[in-house]
C-alpha cells in the first residue's frame, strides 16, 4: 500500500518561498526583542495533561491533542474514559508552559525575568482555510514586575517589531480587567455572572452594541442593568476622552490607581513609540483567556479584520504552580497572520547574498569534479550562495527556474 | 491542587544560557547551509500514524508518541488495540516527513531539491542522562541527484559547518550499503539474513571483531562464512588502502562503479574541504535505518564516544509514497550532542551588541518614566541591547547578577 502524501489533516507543509519569509520575520522579531533585553527560552512541546486541563486555558482546553500512554502504563482493558489513556498533551499556548517553567526555575533566572518564546502550539480546531491546527506563536513576557513598566516595555517592543516588518497605521487596543469588572459592577450585574457577561460583550465587534444588549436580555439579566451597561458604553464612545469619562462615571467602583497606571502607560508609549500606530482605550476588549487579571491589549491591523496578537497581565498563574503569586504580563504576536499578510502583499525578503548557480554537464568527468567544487568553495568563502547541480536536459527551463529562485548568475561547466 | 512544575518526564526546559548557544549554533548552521544552496523547509511535527509505522524507521517505530483520536472518531468502547485509538504520531526523524513532503510537492520544487530542516523529533526512549525524548535534529538532503555530487556537497556542507563551530580533528566515516552487501555475499551468507548480520556487525565498536564473530556463530551461521567474513575485515584493517583491498577481494561481488564513485567522493572532498577532519573508509559502518541504499556516513568526534551525526543515500523512500523512486541522499548533524560538547567545553557565544541595564528606583515618578524610556529607545536604535528594570532592594546583588548576564554598563535613575 502506498503511503499518504498529505500532511495530517489541518496542518501544513511549508514551502521554500514562505519559509524564507518566516525565517526573515523570526530574525526581525528576535533581534528587536533582544534589543529590549528579552531572553529566548524553550519548553517541551508537550506538557503533563493535568497542567493543560485546569481551566486556565478556557475554550482551548477542549482542543488539546492528547498523547497516548506508552508500554505498561497504557491499560486499554480497564480504561473507562479518555483521561485514563493519556498522560501528556500538546501545548495549546506558550503562557501556561512559561508559568510552569518560571515556577520550576525561578531561582536560576534573573528578576524580573524577560522571556522570549517562539514556538509551535497545537489546537484541534475544525480545519478551515487559513487556520491551521499547528501554528507558531511568538510571545514576550515579563515576570516579577508588578508595575506598569512591564506593560510599557511590552507594548513598545511589540510595536517596534511590527513597525520594522513594514506595518503602518495599526492600532493597539487596550483595556483593563479591573475596568471591565467596574463597568459590570456599576451597572448592577452580580459578580458571579461577570465571565458570562464578558463572553457576550466580546461579540461587540460582530453584533454591535444593540446586539450585545439583546443577548444580555435574552440571557435573562435585569433590564435596568443591561440599560445602564449599554448607556455607559455609548457614553464612552461619544466621549472625547474615554478614560476620563469612565473615571467620572465609575468613581467608587474603580480604584484610582488602576486609572493612573492606565494613563501612564498611554503617555509613556505615546512619548517613546517608534512605529506608526495608535494606542486606544477599548472598553469592549475582553480577551478570551480567563487568566488575565489587569491590563489587556490587542493588535488590530487595517488590512485584517481579526486580531493580530494580544496579551495582558496574569498575576495569578505562577501561583497555581508554587502557591506564591508572581506578577506577570505578556504580549503575543499573531505570527501566522503576520506571515499571511506579508505573503498576500507580495513582500520580498531583502537580499543578503549573491546567489550563483553552477551547472555541470551530465557526463562531466568525475575526477575533474573537484576543480569545479573548489571554485564553488572559493565563491562561498567570499560570501556567495552557490548551488552546484547537474545541467538538466532542458537547460533553458532550468535556467528560467533558477532565475525565478533568485539566482542572478549561472556558470556552466562542460566536459572539455 | 498545585500543578506540576516539572516538564514531562524525559523532556527538558531550556534555560537562557543554553538557549543562547543553541540560537548561535542554529544561525551558523543556517548561514553555512544556505551558502551551499540549501533551502529551509518545515513539515508538521505530527504525521499520519500509518506513515510512521511502515518499517522504514527500524527500531524507532517502537518509540513513537501516538496522538489520541478526537471527538466522534475515538470509539473507546469498541477499541481492541492501540492502533484503534490513534490517528497521528509525533515524527521520530525528519527523513520520512521529508520524503512525504517531496512526494506531495515535487511539482512546486526545484530539481534537484536541496532541503534544510531544523526541527524537533520525539522518541519515547527510556529517559537517561543527557538523552531526551524531545530533541532537535538538523538535516540537509538532496533529492533528485543520482550521482555522487550529492554525497560530495553534503559532506562538504556538513563538515564546513562543524568546522565553523570550532571543532577540529574529527572524522567522517564512510561506507556503502553495496560494499556491506558484497562483503556478506562474498563470505557466503544468504541474502535474506543480511539485515540481521548487519545488526551484529554494527556492534563492532563495542565488542570488537572477535565479539562479532562470536555472536554470528551463536546465531548459528555457517562457521566457514563467519571465518571468511572476519578474515575479510581483518584484511581491510591491515591494508594500506582499504578500498583497494576490498576491490581486489570482492571482484565479482561488487559492481566496479560503486568503488569508482566511492573514490571520487573521497578525492573531491579531500581536495576541497575547509575543515580539519579525516574522511575514512569504515567497512563496519552500518547505520541503523533500513532505508539506506548506497553511501552511508557518520561523524565521529574525538571528544565524544558515539556518533555526532550521520546519513546516507536512500533512493527508494520517495517511491513508497508515489510509486516512482527518486534518488535521495541526506546528512544529519547531531544537534544536541554538538550543543552538549560546546556547553561542556565552556564555549562563549561571540558578543554582537553592547548590553546596557537601566535601573529605575522603585518610587520613580510614573509621569517621568517616559523620559527614561526615551533614552533607552535611543540606545536601542543605536544598536545596544537595553534592559529597563526596577532597582531591587539589594542593588549590589542585582548588579552582580547583571554583570554575570553580560551587562557591561549599568545606568541608574533616581527620583530627583
JSON list of C-alpha atoms in Angstrom, two decimals, chain B residues 268-386:
[
{"chain": "B", "resi": 268, "resn": "UNK", "atom": "CA", "xyz": [36.76, 15.56, -4.25]},
{"chain": "B", "resi": 269, "resn": "UNK", "atom": "CA", "xyz": [36.18, 16.06, -0.53]},
{"chain": "B", "resi": 270, "resn": "UNK", "atom": "CA", "xyz": [39.88, 15.82, 0.30]},
{"chain": "B", "resi": 271, "resn": "UNK", "atom": "CA", "xyz": [40.71, 18.35, -2.43]},
{"chain": "B", "resi": 272, "resn": "UNK", "atom": "CA", "xyz": [38.11, 20.94, -1.44]},
{"chain": "B", "resi": 273, "resn": "UNK", "atom": "CA", "xyz": [37.39, 20.56, 2.27]},
{"chain": "B", "resi": 274, "resn": "UNK", "atom": "CA", "xyz": [37.70, 23.62, 4.50]},
{"chain": "B", "resi": 275, "resn": "UNK", "atom": "CA", "xyz": [37.52, 21.95, 7.93]},
{"chain": "B", "resi": 276, "resn": "UNK", "atom": "CA", "xyz": [40.11, 19.93, 9.80]},
{"chain": "B", "resi": 277, "resn": "UNK", "atom": "CA", "xyz": [38.87, 16.34, 9.53]},
{"chain": "B", "resi": 278, "resn": "UNK", "atom": "CA", "xyz": [39.69, 12.96, 8.03]},
{"chain": "B", "resi": 279, "resn": "UNK", "atom": "CA", "xyz": [37.42, 11.13, 5.63]},
{"chain": "B", "resi": 280, "resn": "UNK", "atom": "CA", "xyz": [37.95, 7.43, 6.23]},
{"chain": "B", "resi": 281, "resn": "UNK", "atom": "CA", "xyz": [36.58, 4.20, 4.85]},
{"chain": "B", "resi": 282, "resn": "UNK", "atom": "CA", "xyz": [34.93, 2.18, 7.63]},
{"chain": "B", "resi": 283, "resn": "UNK", "atom": "CA", "xyz": [33.69, -1.20, 6.35]},
{"chain": "B", "resi": 284, "resn": "UNK", "atom": "CA", "xyz": [32.00, -1.89, 9.71]},
{"chain": "B", "resi": 285, "resn": "UNK", "atom": "CA", "xyz": [29.74, 1.17, 9.49]},
{"chain": "B", "resi": 286, "resn": "UNK", "atom": "CA", "xyz": [26.11, 0.03, 9.20]},
{"chain": "B", "resi": 287, "resn": "UNK", "atom": "CA", "xyz": [23.75, 2.90, 10.28]},
{"chain": "B", "resi": 288, "resn": "UNK", "atom": "CA", "xyz": [20.55, 1.62, 11.85]},
{"chain": "B", "resi": 289, "resn": "UNK", "atom": "CA", "xyz": [17.86, 2.72, 9.44]},
{"chain": "B", "resi": 290, "resn": "UNK", "atom": "CA", "xyz": [16.88, 0.06, 6.94]},
{"chain": "B", "resi": 291, "resn": "UNK", "atom": "CA", "xyz": [16.03, 2.65, 4.30]},
{"chain": "B", "resi": 292, "resn": "UNK", "atom": "CA", "xyz": [19.62, 3.30, 3.17]},
{"chain": "B", "resi": 293, "resn": "UNK", "atom": "CA", "xyz": [20.52, 2.03, -0.30]},
{"chain": "B", "resi": 294, "resn": "UNK", "atom": "CA", "xyz": [24.06, 3.30, -1.08]},
{"chain": "B", "resi": 295, "resn": "UNK", "atom": "CA", "xyz": [26.67, 5.50, 0.54]},
{"chain": "B", "resi": 296, "resn": "UNK", "atom": "CA", "xyz": [26.37, 5.90, 4.32]},
{"chain": "B", "resi": 297, "resn": "UNK", "atom": "CA", "xyz": [28.38, 8.18, 6.59]},
{"chain": "B", "resi": 298, "resn": "UNK", "atom": "CA", "xyz": [28.82, 9.16, 10.18]},
{"chain": "B", "resi": 299, "resn": "UNK", "atom": "CA", "xyz": [30.60, 11.92, 12.14]},
{"chain": "B", "resi": 300, "resn": "UNK", "atom": "CA", "xyz": [32.97, 10.81, 14.90]},
{"chain": "B", "resi": 301, "resn": "UNK", "atom": "CA", "xyz": [34.41, 13.34, 17.36]},
{"chain": "B", "resi": 302, "resn": "UNK", "atom": "CA", "xyz": [37.49, 12.75, 19.45]},
{"chain": "B", "resi": 303, "resn": "UNK", "atom": "CA", "xyz": [35.68, 14.46, 22.36]},
{"chain": "B", "resi": 304, "resn": "UNK", "atom": "CA", "xyz": [32.75, 12.10, 22.24]},
{"chain": "B", "resi": 305, "resn": "UNK", "atom": "CA", "xyz": [32.39, 8.32, 22.07]},
{"chain": "B", "resi": 306, "resn": "UNK", "atom": "CA", "xyz": [29.28, 7.90, 19.96]},
{"chain": "B", "resi": 307, "resn": "UNK", "atom": "CA", "xyz": [28.30, 9.37, 16.65]},
{"chain": "B", "resi": 308, "resn": "UNK", "atom": "CA", "xyz": [27.67, 13.11, 16.27]},
{"chain": "B", "resi": 309, "resn": "UNK", "atom": "CA", "xyz": [25.59, 12.78, 13.16]},
{"chain": "B", "resi": 310, "resn": "UNK", "atom": "CA", "xyz": [25.33, 10.75, 10.01]},
{"chain": "B", "resi": 311, "resn": "UNK", "atom": "CA", "xyz": [23.35, 9.98, 6.94]},
{"chain": "B", "resi": 312, "resn": "UNK", "atom": "CA", "xyz": [23.40, 8.34, 3.57]},
{"chain": "B", "resi": 313, "resn": "UNK", "atom": "CA", "xyz": [21.64, 7.57, 0.36]},
{"chain": "B", "resi": 314, "resn": "UNK", "atom": "CA", "xyz": [18.05, 6.34, 0.40]},
{"chain": "B", "resi": 315, "resn": "UNK", "atom": "CA", "xyz": [16.91, 6.05, -3.21]},
{"chain": "B", "resi": 316, "resn": "UNK", "atom": "CA", "xyz": [13.79, 4.00, -2.52]},
{"chain": "B", "resi": 317, "resn": "UNK", "atom": "CA", "xyz": [11.86, 6.06, 0.02]},
{"chain": "B", "resi": 318, "resn": "UNK", "atom": "CA", "xyz": [10.05, 8.66, -2.08]},
{"chain": "B", "resi": 319, "resn": "UNK", "atom": "CA", "xyz": [8.77, 5.77, -4.22]},
{"chain": "B", "resi": 320, "resn": "UNK", "atom": "CA", "xyz": [6.92, 4.40, -1.20]},
{"chain": "B", "resi": 321, "resn": "UNK", "atom": "CA", "xyz": [4.72, 7.49, -1.42]},
{"chain": "B", "resi": 322, "resn": "UNK", "atom": "CA", "xyz": [4.44, 7.94, -5.19]},
{"chain": "B", "resi": 323, "resn": "UNK", "atom": "CA", "xyz": [5.31, 4.62, -6.80]},
{"chain": "B", "resi": 324, "resn": "UNK", "atom": "CA", "xyz": [8.24, 6.31, -8.57]},
{"chain": "B", "resi": 325, "resn": "UNK", "atom": "CA", "xyz": [11.64, 6.22, -6.94]},
{"chain": "B", "resi": 326, "resn": "UNK", "atom": "CA", "xyz": [13.60, 9.45, -6.65]},
{"chain": "B", "resi": 327, "resn": "UNK", "atom": "CA", "xyz": [17.31, 9.42, -5.81]},
{"chain": "B", "resi": 328, "resn": "UNK", "atom": "CA", "xyz": [17.87, 10.94, -2.39]},
{"chain": "B", "resi": 329, "resn": "UNK", "atom": "CA", "xyz": [20.76, 11.45, -0.01]},
{"chain": "B", "resi": 330, "resn": "UNK", "atom": "CA", "xyz": [20.96, 13.23, 3.34]},
{"chain": "B", "resi": 331, "resn": "UNK", "atom": "CA", "xyz": [23.23, 14.20, 6.20]},
{"chain": "B", "resi": 332, "resn": "UNK", "atom": "CA", "xyz": [22.03, 14.91, 9.73]},
{"chain": "B", "resi": 333, "resn": "UNK", "atom": "CA", "xyz": [24.01, 16.77, 12.39]},
{"chain": "B", "resi": 334, "resn": "UNK", "atom": "CA", "xyz": [23.61, 15.51, 15.96]},
{"chain": "B", "resi": 335, "resn": "UNK", "atom": "CA", "xyz": [22.48, 18.93, 17.13]},
{"chain": "B", "resi": 336, "resn": "UNK", "atom": "CA", "xyz": [22.01, 18.05, 20.79]},
{"chain": "B", "resi": 337, "resn": "UNK", "atom": "CA", "xyz": [25.46, 16.43, 21.02]},
{"chain": "B", "resi": 338, "resn": "UNK", "atom": "CA", "xyz": [27.09, 19.45, 19.40]},
{"chain": "B", "resi": 339, "resn": "UNK", "atom": "CA", "xyz": [25.34, 21.66, 21.99]},
{"chain": "B", "resi": 340, "resn": "UNK", "atom": "CA", "xyz": [26.44, 19.35, 24.81]},
{"chain": "B", "resi": 341, "resn": "UNK", "atom": "CA", "xyz": [30.05, 19.38, 23.64]},
{"chain": "B", "resi": 342, "resn": "UNK", "atom": "CA", "xyz": [30.08, 23.17, 23.27]},
{"chain": "B", "resi": 343, "resn": "UNK", "atom": "CA", "xyz": [28.45, 23.69, 26.66]},
{"chain": "B", "resi": 344, "resn": "UNK", "atom": "CA", "xyz": [30.86, 21.34, 28.40]},
{"chain": "B", "resi": 345, "resn": "UNK", "atom": "CA", "xyz": [33.86, 22.99, 26.78]},
{"chain": "B", "resi": 346, "resn": "UNK", "atom": "CA", "xyz": [32.79, 26.38, 28.18]},
{"chain": "B", "resi": 347, "resn": "UNK", "atom": "CA", "xyz": [32.01, 27.80, 24.76]},
{"chain": "B", "resi": 348, "resn": "UNK", "atom": "CA", "xyz": [31.14, 31.53, 24.76]},
{"chain": "B", "resi": 349, "resn": "UNK", "atom": "CA", "xyz": [28.86, 32.94, 22.09]},
{"chain": "B", "resi": 350, "resn": "UNK", "atom": "CA", "xyz": [30.60, 35.84, 20.29]},
{"chain": "B", "resi": 351, "resn": "UNK", "atom": "CA", "xyz": [29.14, 39.12, 21.51]},
{"chain": "B", "resi": 352, "resn": "UNK", "atom": "CA", "xyz": [27.08, 41.03, 18.99]},
{"chain": "B", "resi": 353, "resn": "UNK", "atom": "CA", "xyz": [25.72, 44.07, 20.82]},
{"chain": "B", "resi": 354, "resn": "UNK", "atom": "CA", "xyz": [26.55, 46.14, 23.87]},
{"chain": "B", "resi": 355, "resn": "UNK", "atom": "CA", "xyz": [24.32, 45.11, 26.80]},
{"chain": "B", "resi": 356, "resn": "UNK", "atom": "CA", "xyz": [23.15, 48.04, 28.93]},
{"chain": "B", "resi": 357, "resn": "UNK", "atom": "CA", "xyz": [20.94, 47.81, 32.04]},
{"chain": "B", "resi": 358, "resn": "UNK", "atom": "CA", "xyz": [18.79, 50.71, 33.25]},
{"chain": "B", "resi": 359, "resn": "UNK", "atom": "CA", "xyz": [17.92, 50.52, 36.94]},
{"chain": "B", "resi": 360, "resn": "UNK", "atom": "CA", "xyz": [14.98, 52.71, 37.92]},
{"chain": "B", "resi": 361, "resn": "UNK", "atom": "CA", "xyz": [14.39, 53.49, 41.59]},
{"chain": "B", "resi": 362, "resn": "UNK", "atom": "CA", "xyz": [11.17, 51.91, 42.87]},
{"chain": "B", "resi": 363, "resn": "UNK", "atom": "CA", "xyz": [9.30, 55.14, 43.59]},
{"chain": "B", "resi": 364, "resn": "UNK", "atom": "CA", "xyz": [10.47, 56.96, 40.48]},
{"chain": "B", "resi": 365, "resn": "UNK", "atom": "CA", "xyz": [7.54, 59.17, 39.39]},
{"chain": "B", "resi": 366, "resn": "UNK", "atom": "CA", "xyz": [5.32, 57.44, 36.84]},
{"chain": "B", "resi": 367, "resn": "UNK", "atom": "CA", "xyz": [4.94, 60.57, 34.75]},
{"chain": "B", "resi": 368, "resn": "UNK", "atom": "CA", "xyz": [8.72, 60.83, 34.33]},
{"chain": "B", "resi": 369, "resn": "UNK", "atom": "CA", "xyz": [9.11, 57.23, 33.17]},
{"chain": "B", "resi": 370, "resn": "UNK", "atom": "CA", "xyz": [8.70, 58.28, 29.56]},
{"chain": "B", "resi": 371, "resn": "UNK", "atom": "CA", "xyz": [11.97, 60.24, 29.67]},
{"chain": "B", "resi": 372, "resn": "UNK", "atom": "CA", "xyz": [13.96, 57.25, 30.84]},
{"chain": "B", "resi": 373, "resn": "UNK", "atom": "CA", "xyz": [12.36, 55.02, 28.24]},
{"chain": "B", "resi": 374, "resn": "UNK", "atom": "CA", "xyz": [13.00, 57.58, 25.51]},
{"chain": "B", "resi": 375, "resn": "UNK", "atom": "CA", "xyz": [16.69, 57.41, 26.40]},
{"chain": "B", "resi": 376, "resn": "UNK", "atom": "CA", "xyz": [16.57, 53.60, 26.24]},
{"chain": "B", "resi": 377, "resn": "UNK", "atom": "CA", "xyz": [14.89, 53.78, 22.85]},
{"chain": "B", "resi": 378, "resn": "UNK", "atom": "CA", "xyz": [17.73, 55.99, 21.58]},
{"chain": "B", "resi": 379, "resn": "UNK", "atom": "CA", "xyz": [20.34, 53.48, 22.73]},
{"chain": "B", "resi": 380, "resn": "UNK", "atom": "CA", "xyz": [18.40, 50.60, 21.20]},
{"chain": "B", "resi": 381, "resn": "UNK", "atom": "CA", "xyz": [18.21, 52.45, 17.91]},
{"chain": "B", "resi": 382, "resn": "UNK", "atom": "CA", "xyz": [21.98, 52.83, 18.06]},
{"chain": "B", "resi": 383, "resn": "UNK", "atom": "CA", "xyz": [22.33, 49.04, 18.32]},
{"chain": "B", "resi": 384, "resn": "UNK", "atom": "CA", "xyz": [22.54, 48.32, 22.05]},
{"chain": "B", "resi": 385, "resn": "UNK", "atom": "CA", "xyz": [20.53, 45.74, 24.00]},
{"chain": "B", "resi": 386, "resn": "UNK", "atom": "CA", "xyz": [18.87, 47.78, 26.72]}
]
